[in-house]
Coordinates of C-alpha atoms and ligand atoms in Angstrom, one line a residue:
M18 CA 66.5 99.9 65.8
E19 CA 67.9 96.7 64.2
I20 CA 71.4 96.1 65.5
K21 CA 73.3 93.9 63.2
R22 CA 74.4 90.8 65.2
E23 CA 77.3 88.9 64.7
N24 CA 77.2 85.1 65.6
W25 CA 79.7 82.8 67.4
G26 CA 81.5 80.9 64.6
S27 CA 80.8 77.7 66.0
K28 CA 78.9 75.5 68.6
T29 CA 81.8 75.4 70.9
G30 CA 82.4 79.2 70.1
F31 CA 79.8 80.3 72.4
I32 CA 81.0 77.9 75.2
L33 CA 84.2 78.9 75.2
A34 CA 83.3 82.6 75.1
A35 CA 80.8 82.2 77.8
A36 CA 83.7 80.0 79.9
G37 CA 86.1 82.4 79.4
S38 CA 83.7 84.9 81.0
A39 CA 82.7 82.5 83.8
I40 CA 86.7 81.1 84.3
G41 CA 88.7 84.1 85.7
L42 CA 89.8 85.7 88.9
G43 CA 86.8 84.2 90.4
N44 CA 87.7 80.9 89.9
I45 CA 91.6 81.1 90.8
W46 CA 92.1 84.2 92.8
K47 CA 88.9 84.8 94.9
F48 CA 87.3 81.4 95.6
P49 CA 90.7 79.9 97.2
Y50 CA 90.6 83.1 99.4
I51 CA 87.0 82.9 100.7
A52 CA 86.6 79.7 101.2
G53 CA 89.8 79.8 103.2
E54 CA 88.3 82.9 105.3
N55 CA 84.9 80.8 105.6
G56 CA 86.3 77.6 106.8
G57 CA 87.3 75.4 103.9
A58 CA 84.9 72.4 103.2
S59 CA 81.4 73.7 104.9
F60 CA 81.5 77.1 102.9
I61 CA 82.5 74.9 99.5
I62 CA 79.5 72.4 99.9
V63 CA 77.1 75.6 100.6
Y64 CA 79.2 77.3 97.6
L65 CA 78.2 73.8 95.2
I66 CA 74.7 74.2 96.6
C67 CA 74.3 77.4 95.6
I68 CA 75.8 76.5 92.4
G69 CA 73.5 73.7 91.6
I70 CA 70.3 74.7 92.2
I71 CA 70.5 78.3 91.7
G72 CA 73.2 79.1 89.3
L73 CA 72.3 76.5 86.8
P74 CA 68.6 77.2 86.6
V75 CA 69.2 81.3 86.7
L76 CA 72.2 80.7 84.1
T77 CA 69.7 78.7 81.5
A78 CA 67.6 82.0 82.2
E79 CA 69.6 84.5 81.5
I80 CA 71.5 83.1 78.3
L81 CA 68.3 82.2 77.1
I82 CA 66.7 85.7 77.4
G83 CA 69.9 86.7 75.5
R84 CA 69.6 84.6 72.7
T85 CA 65.5 85.4 72.5
T86 CA 65.9 88.9 72.0
Q87 CA 68.9 89.4 70.5
R88 CA 69.6 92.5 72.7
N89 CA 71.5 94.1 75.1
P90 CA 70.2 93.7 78.5
V91 CA 68.4 96.8 78.8
G92 CA 66.9 96.4 75.4
A93 CA 66.2 92.9 75.9
F94 CA 64.3 93.2 79.0
Y95 CA 62.3 95.9 77.3
K96 CA 61.9 94.0 74.4
L97 CA 59.6 91.2 76.3
S98 CA 58.0 93.2 78.8
Q99 CA 57.3 96.6 77.4
S100 CA 58.4 97.7 80.9
K101 CA 60.6 100.7 82.3
F102 CA 60.6 99.1 85.5
W103 CA 62.0 96.0 83.7
A104 CA 64.2 97.7 81.6
G105 CA 65.7 98.9 84.7
L106 CA 66.9 95.6 85.7
G107 CA 69.1 95.7 82.6
G108 CA 70.3 98.7 84.1
M109 CA 71.6 97.5 86.9
G110 CA 73.4 95.2 85.4
V111 CA 75.6 97.9 83.4
V112 CA 76.1 99.4 87.5
A113 CA 77.0 96.1 88.2
G114 CA 79.6 96.1 85.2
F115 CA 81.1 99.4 86.1
L116 CA 81.6 98.3 89.5
I117 CA 83.1 95.1 89.2
L118 CA 85.5 95.9 86.8
S119 CA 86.9 98.6 88.7
F120 CA 88.3 96.4 91.7
Y121 CA 88.5 93.0 89.2
A122 CA 91.2 95.1 87.1
V123 CA 93.1 95.7 90.3
I124 CA 93.5 92.1 90.7
A125 CA 94.4 91.5 87.1
G126 CA 96.9 94.0 87.5
W127 CA 98.6 92.3 90.4
A128 CA 98.7 89.1 88.0
I129 CA 100.2 91.2 85.1
G130 CA 103.0 92.5 87.5
Y131 CA 103.7 88.8 89.0
I132 CA 104.6 88.2 85.4
I133 CA 107.7 90.4 85.6
E134 CA 108.5 89.3 89.0
A135 CA 108.5 85.8 87.6
L136 CA 110.4 87.0 84.5
N137 CA 112.9 88.2 86.8
G138 CA 113.4 85.3 88.7
N139 CA 112.8 86.8 91.9
F140 CA 110.6 84.2 93.7
Y141 CA 114.2 82.5 94.1
N142 CA 115.1 85.3 96.6
F143 CA 112.8 84.2 99.1
T144 CA 114.3 82.6 102.1
E145 CA 111.7 81.5 104.4
A146 CA 107.9 80.5 103.7
T147 CA 106.8 84.0 104.8
S148 CA 108.9 85.7 102.5
S149 CA 106.2 85.7 99.4
A150 CA 103.6 87.2 101.5
V151 CA 106.6 89.9 102.7
H152 CA 107.4 90.5 99.0
F153 CA 103.7 90.5 98.0
N154 CA 102.9 93.6 101.1
N155 CA 106.1 95.5 99.5
L156 CA 104.5 95.5 96.1
V157 CA 100.8 96.1 96.8
G158 CA 102.3 99.2 99.0
N159 CA 103.9 100.6 96.5
I160 CA 101.2 103.2 94.6
Y161 CA 102.9 103.4 91.7
W162 CA 103.0 99.4 90.9
M163 CA 99.3 99.1 91.7
L164 CA 98.5 102.1 89.7
G165 CA 100.5 101.3 87.1
Y166 CA 99.4 97.6 86.6
F167 CA 95.8 98.5 87.1
S168 CA 95.9 101.2 84.3
L169 CA 97.9 99.0 81.8
F170 CA 95.5 96.1 82.2
M171 CA 92.7 98.4 81.7
L172 CA 94.1 99.6 78.6
I173 CA 94.2 96.4 77.3
T174 CA 91.0 95.8 77.7
M175 CA 89.6 98.7 76.2
I176 CA 91.5 97.9 73.2
I177 CA 90.1 94.8 72.8
V178 CA 86.8 96.3 73.5
F179 CA 87.2 99.2 71.0
A180 CA 88.4 96.7 68.1
G181 CA 85.5 94.3 69.2
V182 CA 87.3 91.3 68.4
Q183 CA 84.8 88.8 68.7
K184 CA 86.7 86.6 66.3
G185 CA 89.7 87.1 68.4
I186 CA 88.4 86.2 71.6
E187 CA 86.9 83.0 70.3
R188 CA 89.7 81.5 68.7
G189 CA 92.1 83.1 71.6
S190 CA 89.9 80.9 73.9
K191 CA 90.3 78.0 72.4
I192 CA 94.2 77.4 72.8
L193 CA 94.5 79.5 76.1
M194 CA 91.6 77.4 78.1
P195 CA 93.0 74.0 78.0
I196 CA 96.5 75.1 78.7
L197 CA 95.5 77.2 81.7
L198 CA 93.3 73.9 82.8
F199 CA 96.6 71.6 82.2
L200 CA 99.0 73.9 83.8
L201 CA 96.3 74.0 87.2
I202 CA 96.6 69.7 87.4
I203 CA 100.3 70.3 87.6
L204 CA 99.7 72.5 90.2
M205 CA 97.5 70.6 91.9
I206 CA 99.8 67.2 91.5
R207 CA 102.5 69.4 92.6
G208 CA 100.4 70.7 95.4
V209 CA 99.0 67.3 96.5
T210 CA 102.7 65.8 96.5
L211 CA 104.3 68.2 99.3
E212 CA 105.1 67.2 102.5
G213 CA 102.5 68.3 104.6
A214 CA 99.6 68.2 102.1
E215 CA 97.1 66.3 104.0
T216 CA 96.3 69.4 106.5
G217 CA 95.2 71.3 103.2
L218 CA 93.2 68.3 102.2
E219 CA 91.6 67.6 105.3
F220 CA 90.7 71.4 105.5
L221 CA 88.9 70.6 102.2
W222 CA 87.5 67.8 102.6
Y223 CA 85.9 68.0 106.5
P224 CA 83.3 70.5 107.0
D225 CA 83.2 72.9 110.2
W226 CA 80.1 74.1 110.5
S227 CA 80.2 76.1 113.3
K228 CA 82.4 78.8 110.6
I229 CA 78.8 79.0 108.6
N230 CA 76.6 81.9 109.1
A231 CA 74.3 84.3 107.5
Q232 CA 77.3 86.4 106.1
S233 CA 79.0 83.2 104.4
I234 CA 75.8 81.9 103.0
L235 CA 75.6 85.3 101.4
I236 CA 79.2 85.3 100.2
A237 CA 78.7 82.0 98.9
L238 CA 75.9 82.6 96.9
G239 CA 77.3 86.0 95.7
H240 CA 80.2 84.0 94.7
A241 CA 77.8 81.6 92.4
F242 CA 76.8 84.5 91.2
F243 CA 80.5 86.0 90.2
T244 CA 81.8 83.1 89.2
L245 CA 79.2 82.5 86.7
S246 CA 79.2 86.0 85.7
L247 CA 75.5 85.7 86.6
G248 CA 73.0 88.5 87.1
M249 CA 74.1 91.6 85.4
G250 CA 74.0 90.9 82.0
A251 CA 77.2 89.4 80.5
M252 CA 75.7 85.8 79.9
L253 CA 72.5 87.4 78.3
T254 CA 74.7 89.6 76.1
Y255 CA 76.8 86.3 74.9
G256 CA 73.6 84.8 74.9
S257 CA 72.4 87.3 72.2
Y258 CA 75.2 85.8 69.9
M259 CA 74.0 82.4 70.1
S260 CA 72.5 80.4 67.2
K261 CA 68.9 79.0 67.7
K262 CA 70.2 75.9 66.6
D263 CA 72.3 75.3 69.9
S264 CA 71.0 73.7 73.2
V265 CA 70.3 76.3 75.8
P266 CA 70.3 74.2 78.8
N267 CA 73.5 72.3 77.3
S268 CA 75.9 75.0 76.8
A269 CA 74.8 76.0 80.5
I270 CA 75.8 72.6 82.1
Q271 CA 79.1 72.4 80.6
I272 CA 79.5 76.2 81.4
V273 CA 79.0 75.4 84.9
F274 CA 80.9 72.1 84.9
L275 CA 83.9 74.0 83.6
D276 CA 83.7 76.7 85.6
T277 CA 83.2 74.6 89.1
F278 CA 85.8 72.0 88.2
I279 CA 88.6 74.9 87.5
A280 CA 87.7 76.3 90.9
L281 CA 88.0 73.2 92.8
V282 CA 91.3 72.0 90.9
A283 CA 92.7 75.8 92.2
G284 CA 91.0 75.3 95.4
I285 CA 93.0 72.1 95.8
A286 CA 96.3 73.3 94.3
I287 CA 96.5 76.5 96.8
F288 CA 95.3 74.8 100.1
T289 CA 97.7 71.8 99.7
S290 CA 100.4 74.1 98.9
V291 CA 99.2 77.0 101.7
F292 CA 99.6 74.2 104.5
A293 CA 102.6 72.6 103.1
V294 CA 104.3 75.8 103.5
G295 CA 102.6 76.6 106.7
L296 CA 101.0 80.0 105.3
D297 CA 97.6 81.2 106.5
P298 CA 94.5 80.1 104.7
A299 CA 92.6 83.1 105.9
A300 CA 95.0 85.7 104.3
G301 CA 92.8 87.3 102.1
P302 CA 93.0 88.5 98.8
G303 CA 96.8 88.1 98.6
L304 CA 96.3 84.1 99.3
I305 CA 97.4 82.9 95.6
F306 CA 100.2 85.6 95.7
H307 CA 101.3 84.4 99.0
T308 CA 101.1 80.8 98.3
L309 CA 101.9 79.8 94.5
P310 CA 105.5 81.7 94.4
S311 CA 107.0 79.4 97.2
V312 CA 105.5 76.6 95.7
F313 CA 107.0 77.4 91.9
I314 CA 110.3 77.6 93.5
K315 CA 110.0 74.0 94.8
M316 CA 109.2 72.3 91.6
P317 CA 111.4 71.6 88.8
G318 CA 110.6 73.8 85.8
G319 CA 109.2 76.0 88.1
Y320 CA 110.7 79.5 86.4
I321 CA 108.8 78.5 83.3
F322 CA 105.9 77.4 85.0
S323 CA 105.6 80.4 87.4
I324 CA 105.9 82.5 84.3
L325 CA 103.3 80.5 82.3
F326 CA 101.1 80.6 85.3
F327 CA 100.6 84.2 85.5
V328 CA 100.5 85.1 81.7
L329 CA 97.7 82.4 81.6
L330 CA 95.9 84.0 84.5
S331 CA 96.4 87.6 83.1
I332 CA 94.4 86.3 80.3
A333 CA 91.8 84.5 82.0
A334 CA 91.1 87.7 83.8
L335 CA 91.2 89.5 80.8
T336 CA 88.6 87.6 79.0
S337 CA 86.6 88.0 82.0
A338 CA 87.3 91.9 82.1
I339 CA 86.1 92.0 78.4
S340 CA 82.7 90.8 79.1
L341 CA 82.2 93.4 81.9
L342 CA 83.5 96.0 79.6
E343 CA 81.2 94.9 76.6
V344 CA 77.8 94.6 78.8
V345 CA 78.6 98.2 79.6
V346 CA 79.9 99.5 76.2
S347 CA 77.2 97.4 74.5
F348 CA 74.6 99.4 76.5
F349 CA 75.6 103.0 75.6
V350 CA 76.2 102.0 72.0
D351 CA 72.7 100.2 71.6
E352 CA 70.6 102.2 73.5
L353 CA 71.9 105.7 73.9
K354 CA 73.6 105.5 70.7
W355 CA 77.0 106.6 71.6
K356 CA 80.0 105.5 68.6
R357 CA 81.5 102.2 70.1
H358 CA 84.8 103.9 69.7
T359 CA 83.9 106.7 72.3
A360 CA 82.5 104.3 74.5
A361 CA 85.2 102.1 75.1
I362 CA 87.3 105.4 75.6
L363 CA 85.4 107.1 77.7
L364 CA 83.8 104.4 79.9
T365 CA 87.0 103.0 80.2
L366 CA 88.2 106.2 81.7
I367 CA 85.0 106.9 84.0
I368 CA 85.9 102.5 85.5
S369 CA 89.7 103.1 86.2
L370 CA 88.8 106.5 88.1
L371 CA 86.5 104.7 90.0
G372 CA 89.0 101.8 90.3
V373 CA 91.9 104.3 91.6
P374 CA 90.5 104.3 95.5
S375 CA 90.4 100.5 95.3
A376 CA 94.0 100.2 94.1
L377 CA 94.7 102.5 97.1
S378 CA 92.7 100.3 99.5
Y379 CA 95.7 98.4 100.0
N380 CA 98.4 101.2 100.9
I381 CA 97.4 104.7 101.6
L382 CA 93.5 104.2 101.9
A383 CA 94.2 101.4 103.9
D384 CA 92.8 102.7 107.0
F385 CA 89.6 104.3 105.4
T386 CA 86.6 102.1 106.4
I387 CA 83.0 102.0 105.7
F388 CA 81.2 99.7 107.5
G389 CA 84.2 98.3 108.6
L390 CA 85.3 97.5 104.9
N391 CA 87.7 99.0 103.0
F392 CA 86.9 100.5 99.6
F393 CA 87.9 97.8 97.6
D394 CA 86.0 95.3 99.5
L395 CA 83.1 97.4 99.8
V396 CA 82.8 97.7 95.9
D397 CA 83.2 94.0 95.9
F398 CA 80.7 93.3 98.3
I399 CA 78.0 95.6 97.1
A400 CA 78.7 94.4 93.6
S401 CA 79.0 90.9 94.2
N402 CA 76.8 90.3 97.4
I403 CA 74.0 92.7 96.6
L404 CA 73.6 93.6 93.0
L405 CA 74.3 90.1 91.2
P406 CA 71.9 87.9 93.6
L407 CA 69.4 90.9 93.2
G408 CA 69.7 90.4 89.6
G409 CA 69.4 86.7 89.6
L410 CA 66.5 87.0 91.8
L411 CA 64.8 89.5 89.3
I412 CA 65.8 87.4 86.4
A413 CA 64.2 84.4 87.6
V414 CA 61.1 86.3 88.5
F415 CA 60.9 87.9 85.4
V416 CA 61.4 84.6 83.2
A417 CA 58.9 82.7 85.6
W418 CA 56.3 85.4 86.3
V419 CA 56.4 88.0 83.8
W420 CA 57.6 86.7 80.7
G421 CA 55.6 83.5 81.4
F422 CA 56.5 79.6 80.8
E423 CA 53.8 79.5 78.0
R424 CA 56.2 81.8 75.8
V425 CA 59.3 80.9 77.6
L426 CA 59.6 77.2 76.8
P427 CA 58.7 77.0 73.0
N428 CA 62.3 79.6 72.9
L429 CA 63.7 77.0 75.4
K430 CA 63.0 73.8 73.3
E431 CA 64.7 75.2 70.1
G432 CA 68.2 73.5 69.9
A433 CA 67.2 71.2 72.8
E434 CA 64.9 69.0 71.2
K435 CA 66.9 65.8 71.7
L436 CA 68.0 66.5 75.4
F437 CA 64.0 67.3 76.3
E438 CA 63.1 64.0 74.7
K439 CA 65.5 61.8 76.3
Y440 CA 64.9 64.1 79.8
P441 CA 61.7 65.5 79.8
A442 CA 61.7 66.1 83.6
I443 CA 64.4 68.3 83.3
I444 CA 61.8 71.1 82.1
T445 CA 59.6 70.6 84.8
T446 CA 62.2 70.6 87.5
W447 CA 63.8 74.1 85.7
K448 CA 60.1 75.7 86.1
I449 CA 60.2 74.6 89.9
F450 CA 63.4 75.8 90.4
L451 CA 63.0 79.0 88.7
K452 CA 59.7 80.1 89.9
Y453 CA 60.1 79.1 93.6
F454 CA 63.5 77.9 94.8
S455 CA 65.8 80.7 93.1
P456 CA 63.6 83.4 94.4
V457 CA 62.3 82.2 97.5
L458 CA 66.2 81.2 98.1
I459 CA 67.9 84.4 97.6
F460 CA 65.2 86.4 99.5
L461 CA 65.6 84.3 102.5
V462 CA 69.4 84.6 102.3
F463 CA 69.4 88.4 102.0
L464 CA 66.7 88.7 105.1
H465 CA 68.9 86.6 107.0
S466 CA 71.9 88.9 106.3
I467 CA 70.1 91.7 107.0
G468 CA 69.2 90.3 110.5
L469 CA 65.4 90.5 109.6
L470 CA 64.9 86.7 109.3
D471 CA 66.1 86.3 112.7
K472 CA 63.7 88.7 114.1
I473 CA 60.8 87.6 112.0
L474 CA 61.4 83.6 113.5
N475 CA 61.6 85.3 117.0
L476 CA 58.0 86.6 117.0
F477 CA 56.8 82.9 116.3
T478 CA 59.1 81.2 118.6
G479 CA 58.4 83.9 121.2
S480 CA 61.7 83.9 122.2
Ligands
LIG503 N1 83.3 85.7 86.3 C1 84.3 86.4 86.1 C2 85.2 85.2 86.9 O1 85.1 84.3 87.6 C3 83.8 87.2 87.0 C4 82.9 88.0 86.1 C5 81.7 88.6 87.0 C6 82.9 88.1 84.8 C7 80.4 89.3 86.5 C8 81.8 88.9 84.1 C9 80.8 89.2 84.8 O2 86.4 85.9 87.3

């Protein structure tokens, strides 16, 4: 079974496509609202630590598995280990892909819906700071609005994956990503110069450690994986199209840098505005939709900027959604021998069905909760905070202990000769992080968040 593999057109092709997968709603929609709910600065510090000491080493490992095997996640782990158990790790990624896309498309639908709101100039009807929140709640309360834009987004994602336009993704990202960054920087400048922005900056700079607990550390860790598209095979799949001439660690560093930079710029733009306008930083998933419209109407050219912003946000979501659907589709095509077109259509339908209760969590199913979470939050929690970190843990264990560094390192060095000549210590550091730090830390966070670690510690301290 030899799969014909496309390669990225250029060295930047991989970086842009991978950055396109990484940069999405996670950076602009999710990061600000979970930071807002978990105390701001302190949460951001924990998140940055997770990105640096767990995200970066695991990202390098995941891309490397893809590039070495040139396979989809299931095939890749099987090829390297000849074991069904490890192939199952790839299968877990496919499940995560199903779950994430099902709720991701709900928010992406909001972004598309807001393009129309912006075009109609509806933000200019807002009379008070809270009008935008009221407006948002009216929209998400309407099941036709919710399901309509949700389905539209799923349809667009399907059409692109159906056609398999690798080239389109690559070319598109090259132009759109820089524009998105530029626009976010403008929004950030507008935010910082708003009257009352200092409170927002304080919220971002001064940590309040009382807000950090096991749960919020798990959320920060989960988000480090979510935002880097890590732990479910998306980066592995994209890495499988990467050339052996390019350096895996260099690419990983660039992706992490770009992704983190965009999240921080978005964070500054949102929080300065939230406090300047007097809104609640812990407003939850609606946060950017509550705040940004009020900022747009306060800036020159706001009408155009608001349209452009939601168009770019939708596109950023689209490039991420494509990578999610691509993982699922490529598994069914490669391993189960489905036709690409059948797979794209059928799987989109199944994911859409799964997404319906998530979409309805904002209206008719709002009171339906499991473990205190509505359906949307529950699927997000299972996928982002359990499956992705667990996937990352197993990827680290796999590379360090199963594949084994004596076989891993020659592959890692291909294309990265220059980097390692200059900084040979990177290899040792990476090995230690992957072998000990990442697995142990992720494991501890898990234990802690299910309360077990406390019980064990109490046994020792006798309290
Ligand atoms: N990284 C994407 C974002 O931040 C979401 C994503 C997660 C995409 C996992 C692919 C795989 O929006």
